[in-house]
XYZ file of N, CA and C in Angstrom:
747
model
N 96.921 72.531 132.725
C 96.356 71.589 131.872
C 96.749 70.445 132.221
N 95.892 69.048 132.225
C 96.401 67.927 133.186
C 97.190 66.837 131.930
N 97.606 65.833 131.641
C 97.855 65.453 130.534
C 97.824 63.930 130.982
N 96.898 62.947 129.952
C 97.260 61.569 130.162
C 98.064 60.464 129.478
N 98.973 60.052 129.914
C 99.355 58.743 129.064
C 98.757 57.709 128.777
N 99.141 57.141 127.466
C 98.250 55.756 127.659
C 99.613 54.788 127.528
N 99.745 53.968 128.497
C 100.473 53.537 129.121
C 100.473 51.797 129.668
N 98.645 51.450 129.109
C 98.652 50.207 129.754
C 98.214 49.056 128.686
N 98.719 49.314 127.575
C 98.724 48.509 126.460
C 99.544 47.137 126.406
N 99.525 45.838 125.923
C 100.268 44.913 126.480
C 101.701 44.700 125.413
N 102.013 45.715 124.614
C 103.111 46.025 123.926
C 103.314 44.493 122.923
N 102.993 44.069 122.633
C 102.703 42.043 121.731
C 104.118 42.515 121.056
N 103.997 43.735 119.711
C 104.935 44.158 119.179
C 106.355 44.252 119.500
N 106.071 44.458 120.944
C 107.274 44.440 121.589
C 108.259 43.470 122.150
N 107.264 42.022 122.368
C 107.860 40.595 122.356
C 109.421 40.472 121.922
N 110.241 39.706 122.284
C 110.456 39.046 124.243
C 110.512 40.188 124.920
N 110.449 41.389 124.670
C 110.996 42.353 126.312
C 109.476 41.980 126.589
N 108.353 42.554 126.265
C 107.198 42.508 127.006
C 106.729 41.778 127.671
N 107.359 40.372 127.429
C 106.888 39.219 128.580
C 107.597 39.527 129.729
N 108.302 40.457 130.317
C 108.652 39.972 131.610
C 108.743 42.122 131.950
N 108.578 42.919 131.088
C 108.205 44.811 131.512
C 106.809 44.884 130.788
N 106.768 45.970 131.349
C 105.785 46.432 130.353
C 106.187 47.609 129.688
N 105.404 47.852 128.359
C 105.996 48.593 127.491
C 106.804 49.801 127.747
N 105.881 50.212 128.506
C 106.485 51.751 129.360
C 108.168 51.761 130.037
N 108.144 50.861 130.297
C 109.666 50.720 130.683
C 110.583 50.472 130.209
N 110.238 50.103 128.608
C 111.522 49.347 127.181
C 112.214 50.978 126.856
N 113.157 50.312 127.099
C 114.637 51.414 127.463
C 115.087 52.236 126.125
N 115.173 53.668 125.915
C 115.337 54.233 124.511
C 116.306 55.033 125.065
N 117.947 55.281 123.974
C 118.704 56.435 124.723
C 118.259 56.445 126.051
N 119.145 55.412 126.674
C 119.355 55.450 128.258
C 118.489 55.689 129.195
N 116.749 55.728 129.011
C 115.900 56.204 129.467
C 114.337 55.331 129.309
N 113.513 54.819 130.212
C 112.218 54.434 129.439
C 111.282 55.307 128.847
N 110.315 54.977 127.935
C 109.943 55.405 127.110
C 109.312 56.373 127.810
N 107.854 55.911 129.175
C 107.504 56.705 130.334
C 108.334 58.070 130.480
N 109.590 57.910 131.096
C 110.160 59.390 131.281
C 110.074 59.983 130.385
N 110.313 59.393 128.651
C 110.451 60.874 127.558
C 109.013 61.420 127.745
N 107.583 60.655 127.480
C 106.672 61.499 127.535
C 106.411 62.125 129.230
N 106.930 61.607 129.968
C 106.635 62.538 131.073
C 106.966 64.215 131.351
N 108.868 63.948 130.706
C 109.656 65.139 130.223
C 108.512 65.922 129.415
N 108.447 65.031 128.241
C 107.992 66.418 127.064
C 106.767 67.242 127.978
N 105.756 66.368 128.051
C 104.349 66.490 128.413
C 104.554 67.984 129.795
N 105.465 67.511 130.457
C 105.568 68.009 132.112
C 106.195 69.585 131.839
N 106.690 69.469 130.338
C 107.629 70.799 130.222
C 106.927 71.305 128.924
N 105.921 71.251 128.623
C 104.859 71.664 127.930
C 103.712 72.402 128.732
N 104.165 72.383 129.932
C 103.037 73.131 131.064
C 101.975 72.389 132.026
N 102.394 70.981 131.822
C 101.382 70.345 132.286
C 101.411 70.579 133.641
N 100.376 70.321 134.651
C 100.175 70.719 135.901
C 99.685 69.301 136.600
N 99.741 67.903 136.123
C 99.371 66.592 136.453
C 99.195 65.979 135.288
N 99.854 64.786 135.671
C 100.030 63.354 134.606
C 99.181 62.156 135.089
N 97.956 62.354 134.076
C 97.569 60.551 134.422
C 98.139 59.286 133.602
N 98.510 58.432 134.560
C 99.242 57.377 133.857
C 98.633 55.835 133.615
N 98.010 55.617 132.957
C 97.123 54.530 132.886
C 97.885 52.824 133.036
N 97.942 51.871 133.499
C 98.062 50.907 133.812
C 97.210 49.099 133.565
N 97.835 48.509 133.269
C 97.805 47.228 133.469
C 98.512 45.823 132.943
N 99.042 45.923 131.864
C 99.898 45.073 132.131
C 101.500 45.263 132.477
N 102.060 44.604 133.366
C 102.900 44.877 134.677
C 102.484 46.013 135.432
N 101.018 46.040 135.903
C 101.122 47.481 136.505
C 101.654 47.408 137.746
N 101.921 46.889 138.525
C 102.917 47.567 139.492
C 104.540 47.852 139.009
N 104.626 47.611 138.171
C 106.219 47.709 137.992
C 106.138 49.165 137.494
N 105.273 49.274 137.193
C 104.765 50.691 136.208
C 104.571 51.658 137.416
N 103.935 50.683 138.567
C 103.665 51.389 140.430
C 104.743 52.135 140.701
N 105.760 51.416 140.565
C 106.891 51.425 141.844
C 107.881 52.584 141.187
N 107.761 51.927 139.794
C 108.728 53.012 138.801
C 108.576 54.280 139.231
N 106.990 54.860 139.078
C 106.395 56.035 139.189
C 106.936 56.654 140.824
N 106.727 55.220 141.656
C 107.165 56.252 143.536
C 108.516 56.761 143.187
N 109.288 55.385 142.674
C 110.815 55.984 142.490
C 111.588 56.777 141.529
N 111.221 57.616 140.707
C 110.914 58.705 140.147
C 110.496 59.622 140.179
N 110.639 60.502 140.759
C 109.790 61.583 141.341
C 109.731 62.699 140.124
N 108.922 62.791 139.695
C 108.832 64.043 138.576
C 108.758 65.706 138.835
N 108.944 66.292 137.749
C 108.479 67.856 138.529
C 106.949 68.261 138.608
N 106.146 67.319 138.094
C 104.732 67.498 138.468
C 103.968 66.620 139.323
N 102.973 66.323 139.682
C 102.150 65.126 140.288
C 101.496 63.735 139.185
N 102.320 62.778 139.703
C 101.981 61.929 138.392
C 100.897 60.786 139.488
N 99.575 60.467 138.718
C 98.725 59.990 139.243
C 98.458 58.584 137.913
N 98.091 57.252 138.818
C 97.832 56.277 138.069
C 96.693 56.030 137.738
N 96.095 55.706 136.558
C 94.366 54.935 137.049
C 94.952 53.553 136.202
N 94.167 53.096 136.977
C 94.320 51.443 137.264
C 93.075 50.481 136.206
N 94.016 50.229 135.248
C 93.358 49.341 134.573
C 93.282 48.035 134.680
N 94.194 47.677 136.088
C 94.870 46.511 135.958
C 93.826 45.299 135.966
N 92.696 45.224 136.202
C 91.849 44.223 136.728
C 91.137 43.820 134.891
N 91.347 45.239 133.712
C 90.433 45.129 133.249
C 91.059 45.791 131.687
N 91.645 45.432 130.990
C 92.123 46.497 129.600
C 90.601 47.340 129.187
N 90.463 48.457 129.142
C 89.606 49.516 128.542
C 89.312 49.747 127.634
N 90.777 50.195 126.826
C 91.358 50.565 125.207
C 91.308 51.837 125.682
N 91.226 52.865 124.606
C 91.718 54.118 124.218
C 90.676 54.945 125.317
N 89.108 54.904 124.530
C 88.275 55.595 125.213
C 87.981 55.056 126.470
N 87.762 53.835 126.554
C 87.047 53.328 128.036
C 88.642 53.478 129.366
N 89.528 54.246 128.292
C 90.331 54.407 129.744
C 90.745 55.431 130.001
N 90.254 57.255 128.451
C 89.513 58.122 129.104
C 88.603 58.084 130.225
N 87.518 57.497 129.694
C 86.509 57.681 130.637
C 86.534 57.363 132.086
N 87.560 56.410 132.123
C 87.674 55.508 133.443
C 88.558 56.591 134.608
N 89.621 57.431 133.623
C 90.440 58.382 134.412
C 89.425 59.726 134.249
N 88.844 59.790 134.265
C 87.881 61.226 134.832
C 88.195 61.610 136.141
N 88.074 60.932 137.246
C 87.944 61.606 138.564
C 89.801 62.328 138.403
N 90.411 61.596 137.618
C 92.063 62.592 137.723
C 92.281 63.328 137.004
N 91.563 63.348 135.772
C 91.480 64.622 134.840
C 90.886 65.939 134.892
N 89.587 65.344 135.714
C 88.485 66.700 136.102
C 88.081 66.271 137.239
N 88.865 66.430 138.461
C 88.513 65.736 139.624
C 87.498 66.829 140.434
N 87.568 68.200 139.896
C 85.909 69.216 140.058
C 85.184 69.143 139.504
N 85.222 68.339 138.345
C 84.248 69.039 137.264
C 84.406 69.367 136.252
N 84.111 69.748 134.568
C 84.123 70.022 133.906
C 84.943 71.542 134.476
N 86.311 71.778 133.942
C 87.049 73.335 133.534
C 87.128 73.905 132.860
N 86.722 73.611 131.646
C 87.090 74.167 130.118
C 88.544 74.329 129.569
N 89.316 73.391 130.354
C 90.264 73.929 130.034
C 90.907 72.420 129.179
N 90.120 71.519 129.094
C 90.689 70.096 128.265
C 92.021 69.336 128.681
N 92.299 68.315 128.027
C 93.444 67.743 128.521
C 94.218 66.995 127.301
N 95.247 66.797 127.252
C 96.230 66.020 126.293
C 96.109 64.711 126.562
N 96.091 64.177 125.632
C 96.493 62.543 125.491
C 97.690 62.005 124.611
N 98.507 61.453 125.382
C 99.687 61.138 124.229
C 100.020 59.372 124.782
N 100.521 58.787 123.368
C 100.615 56.704 123.531
C 102.385 57.468 124.444
N 102.241 56.675 124.711
C 104.091 56.287 125.637
C 105.020 55.987 124.458
N 104.451 54.615 123.400
C 105.567 54.611 122.584
C 105.632 55.482 121.568
N 105.170 56.575 121.683
C 105.567 57.982 120.452
C 106.391 58.779 120.947
N 107.452 58.793 120.193
C 108.829 59.929 120.318
C 108.342 60.867 119.102
N 108.222 62.212 119.056
C 108.459 62.820 118.466
C 108.940 64.601 118.679
N 108.957 65.516 117.715
C 109.755 66.377 117.804
C 108.771 67.836 117.630
N 107.212 67.462 118.389
C 106.417 68.350 118.726
C 106.616 69.474 119.815
N 106.101 70.737 119.618
C 106.095 71.591 120.643
C 104.634 71.414 121.110
N 104.609 71.005 122.027
C 103.203 70.595 122.718
C 102.302 71.898 123.486
N 103.248 73.412 123.390
C 102.737 74.478 123.628
C 102.047 74.959 122.513
N 102.745 74.896 121.342
C 102.508 75.157 120.011
C 101.194 74.913 119.732
N 101.374 73.857 119.866
C 100.247 72.488 119.204
C 98.467 72.914 120.295
N 98.642 73.183 121.947
C 98.049 73.557 122.244
C 97.315 75.278 122.385
N 98.200 75.670 121.978
C 97.693 77.468 121.683
C 96.886 76.878 120.147
N 97.362 76.170 119.381
C 96.201 76.351 118.164
C 94.849 75.806 118.192
N 94.692 75.110 119.621
C 92.716 74.082 119.960
C 92.182 75.604 119.444
N 90.643 75.162 119.485
C 89.800 75.853 119.187
C 88.774 75.412 120.326
N 88.424 76.149 121.383
C 87.084 76.018 122.304
C 86.273 75.153 121.795
N 85.586 75.183 120.526
C 84.385 74.793 120.359
C 84.651 73.573 119.435
N 85.642 72.881 119.453
C 86.184 71.716 119.074
C 85.938 70.632 120.320
N 85.557 69.442 119.329
C 85.569 68.390 120.844
C 87.037 67.893 120.809
N 87.857 67.977 119.986
C 89.053 67.078 119.997
C 89.922 67.791 118.947
N 91.529 67.399 119.167
C 92.179 68.423 117.977
C 93.154 66.894 118.283
N 93.368 66.604 116.586
C 94.477 65.504 116.567
C 95.416 65.813 115.935
N 96.989 65.567 116.686
C 98.201 65.470 115.712
C 97.895 64.522 114.697
N 97.899 65.120 113.052
C 98.461 64.356 112.592
C 99.190 64.505 111.084
N 99.495 63.849 110.067
C 100.915 64.173 109.035
C 100.714 63.219 107.953
N 101.366 63.763 107.187
C 100.821 63.171 105.856
C 102.583 62.096 105.489
N 101.851 61.025 106.295
C 103.317 59.588 106.327
C 102.599 58.514 105.622
N 103.614 57.875 105.490
C 103.203 55.829 105.133
C 102.658 54.970 106.164
N 101.201 54.836 106.219
C 100.323 54.339 107.071
C 99.299 53.522 106.288
N 98.728 52.132 106.911
C 98.066 51.353 106.735
C 97.035 52.147 107.014
N 96.385 53.221 107.679
C 94.971 53.666 108.214
C 95.376 55.317 108.210
N 94.171 55.768 107.943
C 94.530 56.782 108.153
C 92.966 57.438 108.569
N 92.588 58.534 108.985
C 91.598 59.735 109.367
C 91.980 60.703 107.872
N 90.320 60.941 107.876
C 89.897 61.639 106.028
C 89.541 63.140 106.931
N 89.950 64.176 106.555
C 90.023 65.564 106.904
C 89.439 66.318 105.742
N 88.488 67.751 105.507
C 88.277 68.506 104.343
C 88.995 69.771 104.449
N 88.482 70.501 103.998
C 89.963 71.547 103.300
C 90.052 72.879 105.103
N 88.886 72.665 105.534
C 89.313 73.105 106.984
C 89.916 72.313 108.233
N 89.913 70.744 107.786
C 90.967 70.228 108.681
C 89.539 69.662 109.490
N 88.793 69.674 109.523
C 87.282 68.612 110.243
C 87.388 67.172 109.872
N 87.669 66.191 110.357
C 87.708 65.227 110.099
C 86.417 64.301 110.043
N 86.273 64.243 108.895
C 85.219 62.932 107.894
C 84.645 61.630 108.073
N 86.255 61.029 109.012
C 86.001 59.577 108.488
C 87.374 58.911 108.982
N 87.082 57.558 108.797
C 88.364 56.937 108.632
C 88.522 55.699 107.477
N 89.643 55.575 107.127
C 90.280 54.785 105.611
C 91.369 53.759 105.804
N 90.848 52.152 105.567
C 92.017 51.251 105.742
C 92.495 51.520 104.196
N 93.677 52.166 104.030
C 94.178 52.118 102.903
C 95.236 50.509 102.279
N 94.489 49.591 102.676
C 94.937 48.358 102.203
C 94.136 47.853 101.631
N 92.944 47.854 102.172
C 91.970 47.217 102.249
C 91.043 47.794 101.041
N 90.504 49.317 101.418
C 90.133 50.277 101.038
C 89.089 50.436 101.678
N 89.047 49.921 102.942
C 87.515 49.938 104.230
C 87.268 51.370 104.110
N 85.852 51.967 104.187
C 86.137 53.964 104.929
C 85.024 53.741 106.120
N 85.395 54.454 107.242
C 84.201 54.487 107.850
C 83.899 55.599 107.988
N 82.236 56.119 107.732
C 81.850 57.361 107.910
C 80.873 57.683 107.753
N 80.281 58.700 109.108
C 78.646 58.554 109.000
C 78.461 60.060 107.608
N 79.000 60.152 107.065
C 78.641 60.675 105.748
C 78.795 60.355 104.299
N 78.178 60.832 103.714
C 77.648 60.230 102.120
C 79.275 59.903 101.801
N 79.407 59.064 100.570
C 81.123 59.067 99.687
C 80.860 60.601 99.249
N 79.610 61.140 98.832
C 79.795 62.342 97.937
C 80.792 63.341 98.563
N 80.536 63.458 100.359
C 80.859 64.209 100.609
C 83.009 63.859 100.960
N 83.084 62.916 100.573
C 84.563 62.464 101.031
C 85.418 62.747 99.737
N 84.492 62.999 99.004
C 85.541 63.403 97.799
C 86.519 64.515 97.377
N 88.001 63.958 97.791
C 89.172 64.991 97.585
C 89.471 65.272 99.106
N 89.244 64.549 99.799
C 89.257 64.847 101.403
C 91.244 64.795 101.520
N 91.605 65.102 102.471
C 92.615 64.649 102.926
C 93.490 63.261 103.748
N 93.482 62.326 103.132
C 94.058 61.529 103.725
C 95.052 61.335 104.829
N 95.614 61.684 106.073
C 95.927 62.075 106.714
C 96.677 60.921 108.307
N 97.635 60.347 108.821
C 97.747 59.409 109.651
C 97.656 59.823 110.969
N 97.178 59.467 111.731
C 96.978 60.137 113.382
C 98.410 59.727 113.940
N 99.306 60.504 114.884
C 99.968 60.246 115.248
C 99.947 59.755 116.949
N 99.070 59.385 117.420
C 98.329 59.407 119.344
C 99.119 60.050 119.660
N 98.964 61.641 119.368
C 98.782 62.609 120.412
C 97.090 63.241 120.472
N 96.779 63.546 120.825
C 95.885 64.536 120.726
C 95.052 65.523 122.259
N 94.458 66.417 121.995
C 94.421 67.764 123.081
C 92.428 66.823 122.727
N 91.976 67.213 123.955
C 90.261 66.714 124.398
C 89.502 67.556 125.254
N 88.582 68.002 124.783
C 87.751 68.910 125.816
C 87.297 68.211 126.470
N 86.685 68.824 128.211
C 86.670 67.833 129.003
C 85.010 67.785 128.727
N 84.958 68.543 127.815
C 83.102 68.485 127.340
C 82.691 67.021 126.966
N 83.975 65.619 126.566
C 83.305 64.776 126.030
C 83.008 63.792 127.022
N 83.519 63.962 127.958
C 83.077 62.816 128.976
C 81.348 63.100 129.485
N 80.463 64.506 129.126
C 79.003 64.370 129.085
C 78.636 64.185 128.120
N 79.499 64.008 126.990
C 79.086 63.122 125.732
C 79.171 61.305 125.801
N 80.521 61.129 126.447
C 80.099 59.624 126.926
C 78.777 59.300 127.182
N 78.641 59.918 128.398
C 77.272 59.760 129.124
C 76.199 59.707 128.123
N 76.247 60.757 127.476
C 74.591 61.257 126.435
C 74.988 59.439 125.434
N 75.534 59.490 125.220
C 75.576 58.195 124.059
C 75.962 56.554 124.893
N 75.712 56.581 126.248
C 76.075 55.436 126.818
C 76.777 54.350 126.148
N 78.082 54.617 126.503
C 79.359 54.267 125.390
C 79.661 53.045 126.482
N 79.999 52.271 126.165
C 80.584 50.624 126.969
C 81.672 51.194 128.020
N 82.193 50.750 128.960
C 83.265 50.630 130.171
C 84.776 50.544 128.795
N 84.948 49.547 127.686
C 85.475 49.418 126.734
C 85.127 50.001 125.584
N 86.152 50.529 124.915
C 85.832 51.356 123.409
C 87.063 51.966 123.497
N 87.303 52.291 121.894
C 88.177 52.667 121.118
C 87.511 54.774 121.131
N 88.539 55.328 121.270
C 88.420 56.540 121.158
C 88.926 56.782 119.864
N 89.167 56.543 119.009
C 89.072 56.288 117.624
C 87.670 56.226 117.033
N 86.842 55.261 117.487
C 86.291 55.036 116.748
C 84.303 55.482 117.585
N 85.439 56.543 118.414
C 84.235 56.922 118.831
C 84.018 58.347 118.556
N 85.626 59.120 117.528
C 85.721 60.295 116.718
C 84.708 59.873 115.899
N 85.239 58.996 115.612
C 84.232 58.550 113.565
C 82.946 58.338 113.645
N 82.127 57.918 114.939
C 81.401 58.364 115.583
C 80.348 59.217 115.642
N 81.182 60.446 116.207
C 80.038 61.567 116.271
C 81.203 62.513 116.017
N 81.871 62.675 114.811
C 82.534 63.952 114.058
C 81.451 64.591 112.639
N 80.112 63.795 112.540
C 79.334 64.799 112.237
C 78.353 65.321 112.897
N 79.093 65.218 114.253
C 78.051 66.514 115.271
C 78.761 66.898 115.956
N 80.007 66.542 115.937
C 80.693 67.211 116.840
C 82.368 67.823 116.185
N 82.980 68.845 116.398
C 84.036 69.391 115.446
C 85.425 68.585 116.031
N 85.746 68.016 115.295
C 87.030 67.256 115.376
C 87.915 67.295 114.752
N 89.002 68.595 115.205
C 89.906 68.948 113.927
C 91.637 67.982 114.010
N 92.458 68.366 112.504
C 93.130 67.781 112.463
C 94.490 68.444 112.369
N 95.391 68.461 112.892
C 96.357 69.627 113.405
C 97.960 69.179 112.682
N 98.339 69.402 111.563
C 99.255 69.437 111.314
C 100.790 70.016 111.284
N 101.424 69.615 112.242
C 102.585 70.578 112.849
C 103.495 70.778 111.326
N 103.842 72.001 111.819
C 105.534 72.152 110.967
C 106.637 71.386 110.868
N 107.178 70.765 109.760
C 108.466 69.905 110.146
C 108.370 68.924 111.048
N 107.423 68.633 111.112
C 106.957 67.155 112.489
C 107.767 66.187 111.865
N 108.210 66.033 113.296
C 109.189 64.355 112.894
C 108.523 63.314 113.753
N 108.206 62.477 113.835
C 107.804 61.218 114.789
C 108.254 60.140 114.649
N 108.043 59.029 115.913
C 108.235 57.995 115.569
C 107.796 56.955 116.679
N 107.436 55.613 115.810
C 106.098 54.994 116.612
C 107.101 54.004 116.987
N 107.172 53.544 118.511
C 108.583 52.599 119.069
C 108.027 51.825 119.593
N 106.705 51.100 118.372
C 105.979 50.014 118.869
C 106.537 48.576 118.344
N 107.246 48.476 118.195
C 108.179 47.501 117.266
C 109.546 47.257 117.838
N 109.875 45.752 118.161
C 110.942 45.665 118.154
C 112.226 45.509 117.382
N 111.624 46.052 116.243
C 113.046 46.088 115.154
C 112.825 47.387 114.607
N 112.550 48.625 115.676
C 112.667 49.901 115.246
C 113.355 50.463 116.558
N 113.805 49.881 117.840
C 114.241 50.245 118.698
C 115.790 51.043 118.477
N 116.504 50.149 117.518
C 117.793 51.068 117.668
C 117.602 51.992 116.444
N 116.644 52.032 115.337
C 116.430 53.837 114.866
C 116.033 54.161 115.670
N 115.499 54.085 116.600
C 114.566 55.426 118.377
C 115.768 55.639 118.557
N 116.777 54.640 118.935
C 117.792 55.463 119.757
C 118.469 56.522 118.525
N 118.658 56.173 117.485
C 119.301 57.385 116.801
C 118.256 58.593 116.262
N 117.307 57.885 116.376
C 116.305 59.167 116.412
C 116.211 60.262 117.433
N 116.402 59.597 118.887
C 116.193 60.573 120.172
C 117.833 61.496 119.847
N 118.478 60.949 119.472
C 119.805 61.694 119.671
C 119.787 63.234 118.671
N 118.709 62.380 117.318
C 118.827 64.001 116.846
C 117.885 65.076 117.308
N 116.961 64.508 118.127
C 115.787 65.311 118.468
C 117.156 66.510 119.707
N 117.768 65.892 120.344
C 118.799 66.913 121.087
C 118.857 68.451 120.392
């Protein structure tokens, strides 16, 4: 299984730290965020990890070169143009599926997410018929994804404004579960063919893509038992993240 770590973001919520370093190299509990995720994905059985870069890209490339990992780490270069999450996945296709579709799929993990997720357990629950499986949880968030009783995704909702985006009629959304996305997902490599079929642009959000195709393709939510996570995207949570990491040990 290949894995991809989203590390290209500008890290604006972590300013002023990210005025001089990329978000991926912000340290928590004595090591940069990227090291936390590399270790977690490698321990879960990833045999190759792709890291996309844009903000201070050379700093991440230099760090990767000077910090050998247990599995090969490849760089997907977005230094010229930030492609967002969907565009980043599409751009990384030659690294994720160098010999074409293999049927195994790949894991995607945001660099600023820390969690107690057992990735092996998560991947073992993935159904081959599903286009994507998203780690979600019932936690406080301004936005959520909508799921039916079978945990199939129906759409998206902004809990602050009430805006709903879904290909389904409102009646289909009644009583659905509202769960927050954890920034970790497993994606079938068949998604690349769907990208081409739908003629996606170079730059697009994978969440928007999921919303657009969820009536046609099975996109399933996965709620891990006893799940704990932390989004280290804001500078005021760094001290809390230190404690979180100590509790995970």
